Coordinates of C-alpha atoms and ligand atoms in Angstrom, one line a residue:
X12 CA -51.5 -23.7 10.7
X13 CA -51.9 -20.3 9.2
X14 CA -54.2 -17.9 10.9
X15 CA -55.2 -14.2 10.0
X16 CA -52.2 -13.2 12.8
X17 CA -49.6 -14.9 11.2
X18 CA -50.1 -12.9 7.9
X19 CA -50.8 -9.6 10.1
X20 CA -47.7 -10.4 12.1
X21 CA -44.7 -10.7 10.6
X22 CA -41.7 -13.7 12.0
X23 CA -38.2 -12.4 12.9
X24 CA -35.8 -15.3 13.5
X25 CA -32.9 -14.7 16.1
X26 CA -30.3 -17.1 15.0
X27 CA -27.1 -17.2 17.9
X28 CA -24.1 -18.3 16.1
X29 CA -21.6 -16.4 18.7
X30 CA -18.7 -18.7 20.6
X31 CA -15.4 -21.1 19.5
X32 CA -17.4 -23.9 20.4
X33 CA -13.6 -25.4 22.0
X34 CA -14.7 -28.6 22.7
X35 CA -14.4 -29.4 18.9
X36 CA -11.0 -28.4 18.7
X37 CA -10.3 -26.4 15.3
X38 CA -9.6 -23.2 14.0
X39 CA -13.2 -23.0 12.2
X40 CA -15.8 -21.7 14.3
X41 CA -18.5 -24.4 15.6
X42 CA -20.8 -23.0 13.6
X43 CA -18.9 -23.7 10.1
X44 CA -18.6 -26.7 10.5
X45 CA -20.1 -29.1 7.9
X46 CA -23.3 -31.5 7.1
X47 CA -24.3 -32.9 4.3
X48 CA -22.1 -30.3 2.6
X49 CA -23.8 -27.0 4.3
X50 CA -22.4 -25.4 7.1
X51 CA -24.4 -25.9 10.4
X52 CA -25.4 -22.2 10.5
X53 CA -26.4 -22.9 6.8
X54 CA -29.0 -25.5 7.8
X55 CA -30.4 -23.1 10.1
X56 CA -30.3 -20.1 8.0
X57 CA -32.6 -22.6 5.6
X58 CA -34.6 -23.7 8.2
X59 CA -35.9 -19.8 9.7
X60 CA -36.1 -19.1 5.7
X61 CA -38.6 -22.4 5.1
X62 CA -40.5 -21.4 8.3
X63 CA -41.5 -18.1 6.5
X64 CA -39.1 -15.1 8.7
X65 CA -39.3 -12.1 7.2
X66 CA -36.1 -10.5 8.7
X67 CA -33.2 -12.8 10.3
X68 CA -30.8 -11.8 12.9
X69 CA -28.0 -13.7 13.3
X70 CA -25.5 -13.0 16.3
X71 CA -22.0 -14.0 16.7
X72 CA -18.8 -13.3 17.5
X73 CA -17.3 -9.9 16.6
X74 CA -14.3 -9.8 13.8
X75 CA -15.4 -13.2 12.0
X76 CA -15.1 -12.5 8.5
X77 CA -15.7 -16.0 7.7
X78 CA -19.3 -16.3 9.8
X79 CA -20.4 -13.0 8.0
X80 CA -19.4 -14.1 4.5
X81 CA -21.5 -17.3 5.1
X82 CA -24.6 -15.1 6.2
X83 CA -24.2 -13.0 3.3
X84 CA -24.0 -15.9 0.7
X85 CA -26.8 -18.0 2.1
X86 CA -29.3 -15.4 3.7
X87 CA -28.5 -11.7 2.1
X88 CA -30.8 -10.1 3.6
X89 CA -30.0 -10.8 7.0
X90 CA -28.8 -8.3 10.1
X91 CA -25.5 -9.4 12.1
X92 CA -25.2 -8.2 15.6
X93 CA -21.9 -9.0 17.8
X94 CA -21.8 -10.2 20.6
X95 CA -18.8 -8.8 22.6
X96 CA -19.2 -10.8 25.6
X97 CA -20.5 -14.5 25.5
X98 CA -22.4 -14.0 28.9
X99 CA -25.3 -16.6 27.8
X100 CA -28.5 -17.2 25.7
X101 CA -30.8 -14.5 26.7
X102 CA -27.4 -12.4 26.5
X103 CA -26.9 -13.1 23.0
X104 CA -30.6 -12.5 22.0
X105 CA -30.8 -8.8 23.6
X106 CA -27.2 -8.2 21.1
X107 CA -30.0 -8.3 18.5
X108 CA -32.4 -6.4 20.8
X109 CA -32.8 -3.4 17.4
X110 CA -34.8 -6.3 15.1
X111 CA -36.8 -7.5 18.1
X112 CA -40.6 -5.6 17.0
X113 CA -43.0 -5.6 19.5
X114 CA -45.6 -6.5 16.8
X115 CA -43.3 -9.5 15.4
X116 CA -43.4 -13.0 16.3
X117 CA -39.2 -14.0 17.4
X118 CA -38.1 -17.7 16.7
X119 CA -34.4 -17.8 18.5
X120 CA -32.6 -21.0 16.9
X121 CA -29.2 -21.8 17.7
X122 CA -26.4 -22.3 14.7
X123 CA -25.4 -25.6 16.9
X124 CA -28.7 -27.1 16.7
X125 CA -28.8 -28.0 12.6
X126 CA -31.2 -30.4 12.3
X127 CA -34.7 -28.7 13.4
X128 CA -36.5 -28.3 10.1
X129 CA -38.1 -25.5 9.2
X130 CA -41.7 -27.2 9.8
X131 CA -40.7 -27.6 13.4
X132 CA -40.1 -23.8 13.7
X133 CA -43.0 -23.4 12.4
X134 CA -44.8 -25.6 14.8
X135 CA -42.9 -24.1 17.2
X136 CA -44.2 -20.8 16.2
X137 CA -48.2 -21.5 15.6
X138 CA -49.0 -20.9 19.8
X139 CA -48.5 -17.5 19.6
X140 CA -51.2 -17.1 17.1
X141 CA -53.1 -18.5 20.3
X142 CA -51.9 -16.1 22.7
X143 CA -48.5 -17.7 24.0
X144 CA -46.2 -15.5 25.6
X145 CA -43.7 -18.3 25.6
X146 CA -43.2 -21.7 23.5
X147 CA -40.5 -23.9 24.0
X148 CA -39.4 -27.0 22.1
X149 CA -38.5 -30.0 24.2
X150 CA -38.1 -33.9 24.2
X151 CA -38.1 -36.4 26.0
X152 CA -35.1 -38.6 26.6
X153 CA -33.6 -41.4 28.4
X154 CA -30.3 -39.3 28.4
X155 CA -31.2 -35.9 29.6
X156 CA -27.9 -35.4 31.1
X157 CA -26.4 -31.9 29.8
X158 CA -29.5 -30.2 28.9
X159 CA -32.0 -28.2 30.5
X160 CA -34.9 -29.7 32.2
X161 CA -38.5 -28.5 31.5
X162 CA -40.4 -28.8 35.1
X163 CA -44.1 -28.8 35.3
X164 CA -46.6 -29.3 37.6
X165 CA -50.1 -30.6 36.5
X166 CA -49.0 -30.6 32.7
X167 CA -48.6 -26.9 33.0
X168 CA -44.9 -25.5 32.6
X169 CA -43.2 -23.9 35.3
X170 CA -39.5 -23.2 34.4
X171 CA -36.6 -24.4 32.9
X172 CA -33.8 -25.4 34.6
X173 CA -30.1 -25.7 33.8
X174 CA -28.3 -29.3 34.9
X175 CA -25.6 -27.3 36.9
X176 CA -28.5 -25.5 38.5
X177 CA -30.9 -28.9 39.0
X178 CA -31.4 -30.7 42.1
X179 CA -31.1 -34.2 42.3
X180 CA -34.9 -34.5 42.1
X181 CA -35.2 -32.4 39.1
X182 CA -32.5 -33.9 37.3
X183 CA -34.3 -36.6 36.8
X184 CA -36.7 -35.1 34.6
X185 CA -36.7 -36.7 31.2
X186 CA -38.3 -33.4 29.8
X187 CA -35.4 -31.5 28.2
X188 CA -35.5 -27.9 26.3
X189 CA -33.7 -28.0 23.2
X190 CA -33.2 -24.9 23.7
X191 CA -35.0 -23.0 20.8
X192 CA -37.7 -20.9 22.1
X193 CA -40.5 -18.6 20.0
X194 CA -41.4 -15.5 22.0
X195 CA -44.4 -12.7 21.6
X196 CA -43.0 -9.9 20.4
X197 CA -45.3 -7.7 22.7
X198 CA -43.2 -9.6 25.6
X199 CA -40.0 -10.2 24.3
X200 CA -38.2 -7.5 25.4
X201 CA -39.8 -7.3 28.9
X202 CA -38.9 -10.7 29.8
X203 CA -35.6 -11.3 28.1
X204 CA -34.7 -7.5 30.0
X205 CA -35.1 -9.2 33.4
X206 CA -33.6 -12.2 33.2
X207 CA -30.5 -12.0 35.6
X208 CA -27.3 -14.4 36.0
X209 CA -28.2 -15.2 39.3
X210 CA -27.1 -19.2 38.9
X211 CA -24.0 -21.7 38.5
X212 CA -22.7 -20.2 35.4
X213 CA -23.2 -17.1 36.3
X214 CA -24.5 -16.5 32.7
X215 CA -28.0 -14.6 31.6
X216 CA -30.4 -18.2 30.4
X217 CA -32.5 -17.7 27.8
X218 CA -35.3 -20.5 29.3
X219 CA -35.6 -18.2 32.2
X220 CA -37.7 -16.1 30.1
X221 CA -40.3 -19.4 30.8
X222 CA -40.4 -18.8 34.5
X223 CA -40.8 -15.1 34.3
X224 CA -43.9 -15.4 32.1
X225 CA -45.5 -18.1 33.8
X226 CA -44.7 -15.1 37.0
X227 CA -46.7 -12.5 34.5
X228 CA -49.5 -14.9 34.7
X229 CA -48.6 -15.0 30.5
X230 CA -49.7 -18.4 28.7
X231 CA -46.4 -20.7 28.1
X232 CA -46.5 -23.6 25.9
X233 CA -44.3 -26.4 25.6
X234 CA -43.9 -27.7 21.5
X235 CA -42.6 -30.9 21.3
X236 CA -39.8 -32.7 19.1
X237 CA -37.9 -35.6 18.1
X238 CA -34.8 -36.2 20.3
X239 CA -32.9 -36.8 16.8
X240 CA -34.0 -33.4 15.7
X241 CA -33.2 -31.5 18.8
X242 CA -29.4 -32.7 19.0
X243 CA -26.7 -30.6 19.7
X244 CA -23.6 -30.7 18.7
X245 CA -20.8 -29.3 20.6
X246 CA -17.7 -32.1 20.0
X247 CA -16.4 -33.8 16.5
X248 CA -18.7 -37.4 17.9
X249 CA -22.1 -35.3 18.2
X250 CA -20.9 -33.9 14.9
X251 CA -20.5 -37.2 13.0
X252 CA -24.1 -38.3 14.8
X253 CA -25.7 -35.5 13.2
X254 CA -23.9 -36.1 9.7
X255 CA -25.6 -40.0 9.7
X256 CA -28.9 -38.3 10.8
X257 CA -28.9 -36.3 8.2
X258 CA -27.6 -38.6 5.5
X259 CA -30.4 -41.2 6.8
X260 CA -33.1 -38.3 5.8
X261 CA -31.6 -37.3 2.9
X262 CA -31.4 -41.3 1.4
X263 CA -35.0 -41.8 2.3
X264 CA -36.0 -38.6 0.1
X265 CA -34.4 -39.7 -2.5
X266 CA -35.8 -43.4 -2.1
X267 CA -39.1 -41.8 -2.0
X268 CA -38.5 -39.7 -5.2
X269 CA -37.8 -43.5 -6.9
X270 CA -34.2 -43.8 -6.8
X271 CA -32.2 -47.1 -6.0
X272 CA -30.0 -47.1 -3.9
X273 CA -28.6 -50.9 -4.0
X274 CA -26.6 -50.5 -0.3
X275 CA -28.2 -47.0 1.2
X276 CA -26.0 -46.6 4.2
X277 CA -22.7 -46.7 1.3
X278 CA -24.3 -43.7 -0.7
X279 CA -23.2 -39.9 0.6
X280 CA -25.5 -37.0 -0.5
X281 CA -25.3 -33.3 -0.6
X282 CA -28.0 -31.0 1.3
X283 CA -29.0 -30.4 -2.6
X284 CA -28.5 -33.7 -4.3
X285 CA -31.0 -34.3 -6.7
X286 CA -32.1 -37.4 -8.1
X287 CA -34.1 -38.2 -10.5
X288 CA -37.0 -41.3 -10.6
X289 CA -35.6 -44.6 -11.6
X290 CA -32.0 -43.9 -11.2
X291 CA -29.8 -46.2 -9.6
X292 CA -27.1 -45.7 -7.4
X293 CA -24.5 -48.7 -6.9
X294 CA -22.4 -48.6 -3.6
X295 CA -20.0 -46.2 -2.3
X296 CA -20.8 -43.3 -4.0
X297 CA -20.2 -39.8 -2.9
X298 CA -22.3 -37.0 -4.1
X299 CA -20.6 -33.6 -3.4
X300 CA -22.7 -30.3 -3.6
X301 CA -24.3 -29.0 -6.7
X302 CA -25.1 -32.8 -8.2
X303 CA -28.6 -33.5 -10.8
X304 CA -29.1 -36.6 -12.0
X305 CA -32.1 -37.2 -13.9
X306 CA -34.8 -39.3 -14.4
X307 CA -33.0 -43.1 -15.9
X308 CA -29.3 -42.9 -15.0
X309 CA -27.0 -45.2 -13.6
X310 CA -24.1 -44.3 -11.6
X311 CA -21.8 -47.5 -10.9
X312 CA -20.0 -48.3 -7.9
X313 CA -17.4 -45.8 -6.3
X314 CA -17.7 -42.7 -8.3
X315 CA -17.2 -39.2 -6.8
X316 CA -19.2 -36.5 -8.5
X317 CA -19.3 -33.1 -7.6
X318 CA -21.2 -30.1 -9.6
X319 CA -22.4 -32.0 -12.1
X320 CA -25.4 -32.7 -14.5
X321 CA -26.2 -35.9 -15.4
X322 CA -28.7 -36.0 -18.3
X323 CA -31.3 -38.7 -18.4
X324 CA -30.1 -42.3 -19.3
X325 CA -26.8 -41.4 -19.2
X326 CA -24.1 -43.7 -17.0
X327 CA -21.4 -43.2 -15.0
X328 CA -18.4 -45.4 -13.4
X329 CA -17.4 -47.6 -12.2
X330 CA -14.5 -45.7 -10.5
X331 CA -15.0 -42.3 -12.1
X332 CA -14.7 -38.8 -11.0
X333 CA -16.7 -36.2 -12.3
X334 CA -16.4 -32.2 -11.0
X335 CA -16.4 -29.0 -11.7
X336 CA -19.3 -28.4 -14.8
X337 CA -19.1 -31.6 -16.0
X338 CA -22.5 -32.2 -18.1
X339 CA -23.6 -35.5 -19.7
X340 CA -26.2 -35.1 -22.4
X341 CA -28.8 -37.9 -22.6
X342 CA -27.5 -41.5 -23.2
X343 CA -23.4 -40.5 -22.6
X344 CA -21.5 -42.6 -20.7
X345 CA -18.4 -42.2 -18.7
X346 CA -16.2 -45.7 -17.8
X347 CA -14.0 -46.9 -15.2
X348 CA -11.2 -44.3 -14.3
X349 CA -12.4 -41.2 -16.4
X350 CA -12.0 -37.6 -14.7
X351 CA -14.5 -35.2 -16.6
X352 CA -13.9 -31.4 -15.6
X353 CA -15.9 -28.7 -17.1
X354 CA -16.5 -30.3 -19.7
X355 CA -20.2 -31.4 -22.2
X356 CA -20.8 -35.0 -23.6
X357 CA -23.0 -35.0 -25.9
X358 CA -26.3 -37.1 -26.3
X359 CA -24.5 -40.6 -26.6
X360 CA -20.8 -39.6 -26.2
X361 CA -18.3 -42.4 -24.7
X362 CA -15.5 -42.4 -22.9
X363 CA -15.4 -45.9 -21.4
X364 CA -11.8 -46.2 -20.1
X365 CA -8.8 -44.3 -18.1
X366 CA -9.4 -40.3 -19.6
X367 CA -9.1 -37.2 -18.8
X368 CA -11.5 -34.6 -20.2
X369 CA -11.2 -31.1 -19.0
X370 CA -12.1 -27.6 -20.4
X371 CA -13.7 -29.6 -23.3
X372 CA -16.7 -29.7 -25.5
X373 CA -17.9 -33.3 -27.1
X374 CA -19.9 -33.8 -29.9
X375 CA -22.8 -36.5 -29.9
X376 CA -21.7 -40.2 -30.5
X377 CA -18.5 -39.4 -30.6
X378 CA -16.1 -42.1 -29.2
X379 CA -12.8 -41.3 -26.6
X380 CA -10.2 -44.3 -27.0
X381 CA -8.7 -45.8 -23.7
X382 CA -6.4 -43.2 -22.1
X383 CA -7.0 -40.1 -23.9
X384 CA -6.1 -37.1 -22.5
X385 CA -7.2 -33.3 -23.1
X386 CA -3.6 -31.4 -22.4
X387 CA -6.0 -28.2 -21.1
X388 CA -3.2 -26.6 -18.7
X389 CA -0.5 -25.1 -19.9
X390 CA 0.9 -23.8 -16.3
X391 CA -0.6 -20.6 -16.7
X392 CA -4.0 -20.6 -18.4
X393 CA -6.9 -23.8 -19.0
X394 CA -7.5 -24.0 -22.9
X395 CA -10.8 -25.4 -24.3
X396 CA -10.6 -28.5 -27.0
X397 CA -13.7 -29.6 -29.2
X398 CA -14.6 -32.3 -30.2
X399 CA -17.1 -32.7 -32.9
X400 CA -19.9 -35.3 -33.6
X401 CA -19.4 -38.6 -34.3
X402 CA -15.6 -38.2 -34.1
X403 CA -13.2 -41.3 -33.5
X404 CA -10.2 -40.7 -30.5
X405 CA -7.9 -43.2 -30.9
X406 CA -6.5 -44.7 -27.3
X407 CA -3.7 -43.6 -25.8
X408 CA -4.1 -39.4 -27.6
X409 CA -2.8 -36.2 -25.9
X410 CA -4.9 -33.2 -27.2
X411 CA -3.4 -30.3 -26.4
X412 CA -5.3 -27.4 -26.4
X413 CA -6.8 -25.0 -27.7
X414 CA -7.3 -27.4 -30.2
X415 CA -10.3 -28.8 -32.1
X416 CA -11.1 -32.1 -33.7
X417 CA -14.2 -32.0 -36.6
X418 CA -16.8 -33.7 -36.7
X419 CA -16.8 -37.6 -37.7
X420 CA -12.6 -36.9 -38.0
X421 CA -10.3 -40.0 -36.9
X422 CA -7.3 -39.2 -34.4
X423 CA -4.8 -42.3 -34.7
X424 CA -4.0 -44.2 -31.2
X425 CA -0.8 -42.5 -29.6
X426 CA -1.0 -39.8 -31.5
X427 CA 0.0 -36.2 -29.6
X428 CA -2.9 -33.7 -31.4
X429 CA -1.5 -30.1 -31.5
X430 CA -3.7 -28.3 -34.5
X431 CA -7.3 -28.6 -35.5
X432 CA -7.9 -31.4 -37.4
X433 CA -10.7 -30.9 -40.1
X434 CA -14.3 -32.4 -40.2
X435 CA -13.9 -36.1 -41.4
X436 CA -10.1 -36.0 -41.2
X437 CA -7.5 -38.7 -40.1
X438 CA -5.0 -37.1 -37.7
X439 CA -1.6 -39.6 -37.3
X440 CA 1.0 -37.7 -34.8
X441 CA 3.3 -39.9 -33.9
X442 CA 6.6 -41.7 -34.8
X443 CA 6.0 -44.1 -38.0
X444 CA 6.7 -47.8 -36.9
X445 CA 9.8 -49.7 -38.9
X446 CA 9.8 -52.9 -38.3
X447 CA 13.7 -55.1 -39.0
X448 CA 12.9 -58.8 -40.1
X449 CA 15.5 -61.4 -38.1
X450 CA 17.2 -58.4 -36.0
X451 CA 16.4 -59.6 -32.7
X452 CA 18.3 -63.1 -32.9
X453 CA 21.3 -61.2 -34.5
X454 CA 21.3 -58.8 -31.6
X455 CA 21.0 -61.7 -28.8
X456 CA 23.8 -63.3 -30.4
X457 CA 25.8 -60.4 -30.3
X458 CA 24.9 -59.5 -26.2
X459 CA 25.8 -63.2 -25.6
X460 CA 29.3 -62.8 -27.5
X461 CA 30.0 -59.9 -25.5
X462 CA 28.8 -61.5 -22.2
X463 CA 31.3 -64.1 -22.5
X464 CA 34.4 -62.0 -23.3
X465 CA 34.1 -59.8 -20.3
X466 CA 36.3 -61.3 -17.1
X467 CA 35.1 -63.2 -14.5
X468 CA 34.3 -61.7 -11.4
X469 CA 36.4 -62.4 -8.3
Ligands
LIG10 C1 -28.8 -24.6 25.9 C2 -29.9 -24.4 26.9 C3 -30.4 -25.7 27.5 C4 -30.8 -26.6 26.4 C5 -29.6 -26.8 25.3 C6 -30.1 -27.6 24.2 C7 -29.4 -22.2 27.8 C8 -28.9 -21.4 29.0 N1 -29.4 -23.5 27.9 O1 -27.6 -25.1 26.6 O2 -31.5 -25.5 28.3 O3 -31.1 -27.9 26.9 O4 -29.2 -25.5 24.8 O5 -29.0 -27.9 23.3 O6 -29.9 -21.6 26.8 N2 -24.6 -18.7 22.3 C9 -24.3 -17.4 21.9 N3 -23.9 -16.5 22.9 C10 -23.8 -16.9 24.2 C11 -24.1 -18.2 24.6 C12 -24.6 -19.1 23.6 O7 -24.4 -17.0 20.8 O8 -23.4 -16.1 25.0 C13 -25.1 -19.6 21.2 C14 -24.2 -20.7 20.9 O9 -23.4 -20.4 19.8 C15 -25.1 -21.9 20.6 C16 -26.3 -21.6 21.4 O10 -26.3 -20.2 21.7 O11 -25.4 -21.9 19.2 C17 -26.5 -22.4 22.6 O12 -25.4 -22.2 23.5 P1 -24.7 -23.4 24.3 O13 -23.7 -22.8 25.2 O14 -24.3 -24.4 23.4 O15 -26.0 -23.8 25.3 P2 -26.1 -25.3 25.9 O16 -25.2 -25.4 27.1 O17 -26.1 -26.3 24.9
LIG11 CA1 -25.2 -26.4 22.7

């Protein structure tokens, strides 16, 4: 819903990304940690940006260097405020007190809450044009137990209250907050201001901001949510829930889009895997970040791909790992056991069987023999080899680059390639076979003879 507020008014997202998060036990901070190849603050960051904030804050923990360079490489733009003391939500949102704008609209979102989309904040957002003071996201679940509890009376919100804080009466409230909250900006800073610590934890609670308005006689509304999309995650099992929620969403986009996938739950995708229509995706395939397919391909059973193109019609696998650059031109094809690195396949280009092609350049059609390797590291420095069009790699070569092979040239099987061979050339590098008529009998005859003369062993 866009109204002629929204435009006038401009949305500043408060993201809190501050604390260890202990319970997950590792040196990263919670918020690091990884979905579908993005960090969880990464999702989040995406998510404000999708709902349309003009300025982010994010808050966290002073002195992380690793936080920071994740803000600047995902959100540029965005403010970081520290947050000395982790004394709560509404704690951390006043840290970032200097972007809240009395005219603004404020989304807070929390860095361990990854899976709200960017539509939800948006829904979450759209009372205010309205004249909400206050909206809060919440859900309703059979397993409130750890979250706050949303308590109304007559369908209208009252306050929110904290499980350490509940009665046993209000603990069994299915209604939870998942936490996120949009606030007027014309309030904001009143409310948040006089929110105390007054309760179990002894911590400044964001949701009392709910109780307070509904004191000021302000408008609060309650947005609701999918329990799936409200999870938190604060331990490595929440963590791996929220990975197979998010793998489930991203298989049934690329379903939609028309791709196959023959076993869906086998098939791992990236935050920014795309797929083209009418590709088909065998099982057990992992699709690290930075993957394109396009329209037509096939990608066999257990490959692993990682920044890669794949050009339409082109086919990889079984059993292949492709990373770093690699591209496939329309109609190439990659085999069982084949590492491609940085390196282009031309339109049509083979390498059916047991390669390694780094640092490399390959001409249409050509054809790469069973176990032929491109020697691109010399323990210093990666050197480039080319291949031209049409060329013929016999199986079992070692081309060590820099090193070029023309186009339609023939490289003999086992041969070790060390200078450019010229367009339409045979290449032979290797030991010339002789071949001794009647010398193996002789030489049995002879190992027999000398079996028999050594002396028994006692
Ligand atoms: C919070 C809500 C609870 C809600 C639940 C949903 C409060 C007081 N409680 O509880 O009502 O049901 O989320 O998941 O808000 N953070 C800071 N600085 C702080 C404290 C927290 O940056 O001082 C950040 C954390 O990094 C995290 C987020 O705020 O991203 C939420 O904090 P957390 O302690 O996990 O709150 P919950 O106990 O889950
Ligand atoms: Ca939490």
């Amino acid at each position: 819903m866009t109204t002629a507020d929204d435009v006038r008014r401009s949305l500043t997202a408060i993201v809190l990304a501050a604390g260890k998060g202990t319970r997950m036990r590792s040196d990263l901070p919670k918020v690091l940690h990884r979905l579908a190849g993005r960090s969880m603050l990464g999702h989040v960051l995406a998510a404000v940006q999708a709902a349309g904030a003009a300025r982010i804050a994010v808050v966290a923990e002073p002195g992380r260097d690793d936080v920071a360079r994740e803000i600047a490489a995902l959100a540029p733009g965005s403010d970081v405020y520290p947050q000395v003391e982790r004394l709560g939500t509404a704690h951390a949102v006043l840290a970032a007190r200097a972007a809240l704008g009395a005219g603004d609209d404020v989304i807070v979102a929390f860095a361990d809450t990854p899976l709200v989309s960017g539509e939800t904040l948006a829904r979450l957002r759209a009372p205010l044009a309205d004249g909400a003071a206050v909206a809060v996201l919440a859900f309703e679940t059979d397993h409130p137990e750890g979250y706050g509890r949303v308590l109304t009376e007559g369908g209208r919100v009252l306050a929110i209250r904290e499980e350490k804080d509940a009665s046993l009466d209000e603990r069994r409230v299915r209604l939870c907050n998942a936490g996120l909250m949009a606030l007027a900006g014309a309030h904001a800073l009143s409310l948040l201001t006089r929110i105390g610590n007054d309760n179990a934890a002894g911590e400044y609670y964001l949701p009392d901001a709910v109780a307070l308005a509904v004191g000021d006689g302000l408008p609060v509304a309650v947005v609701p949510v999918a329990e799936a999309e409200a999870q938190g995650v604060n331990d490595r099992m929440q963590l791996g829930v929220a990975e197979a929620a998010i793998q489930a969403r991203l298989r049934r986009l690329a379903q939609l889009g028309g791709a196959t996938l023959i076993a869906p739950e086998t098939v791992f995708l990236s935050h920014d895997t795309i797929l083209g229509r009418d590709v088909l995706v065998e099982p057990h395939v992992v699709f690290d970040t930075g993957v394109r397919v396009d329209d037509g391909c096939v990608v066999h059973a257990f490959c692993h791909l990682k920044d890669v193109r794949l050009e339409a019609g082109s086919r990889v696998g079984p059993f292949a790992r492709l990373r770093g650059g690699a591209v496939l031109e329309p109609g190439a094809a990659i085999g069982n056991f084949v590492e491609v690195k940085n390196a282009r396949l031309g339109p049509g280009a083979k390498a059916a069987h047991l390669t390694y092609l780094g640092d490399a350049e390959i001409g249409g059609r050509a054809n790469i023999g069973a176990g032929t390797i491109t020697c691109n590291y010399d323990g210093v420095s990666k050197h480039r080899t080319v291949i031209g069009a049409g060329a013929f790699i016999g199986s079992n070569a070692a081309l060590v680059a820099p090193v070029s092979i023309g186009a339609g040239a023939f490289v003999a099987s086992g041969s070790v390639i060390t200078e450019d061979v010229p367009d339409g050339a045979l290449a032979v590098a290797r030991g010339r076979q002789a071949v001794k008529p009647g010398w193996a009998e002789t030489k049995r005859t002879a190992l027999k003879a000398d079996n028999a003369a050594r002396p028994v062993k006692p």
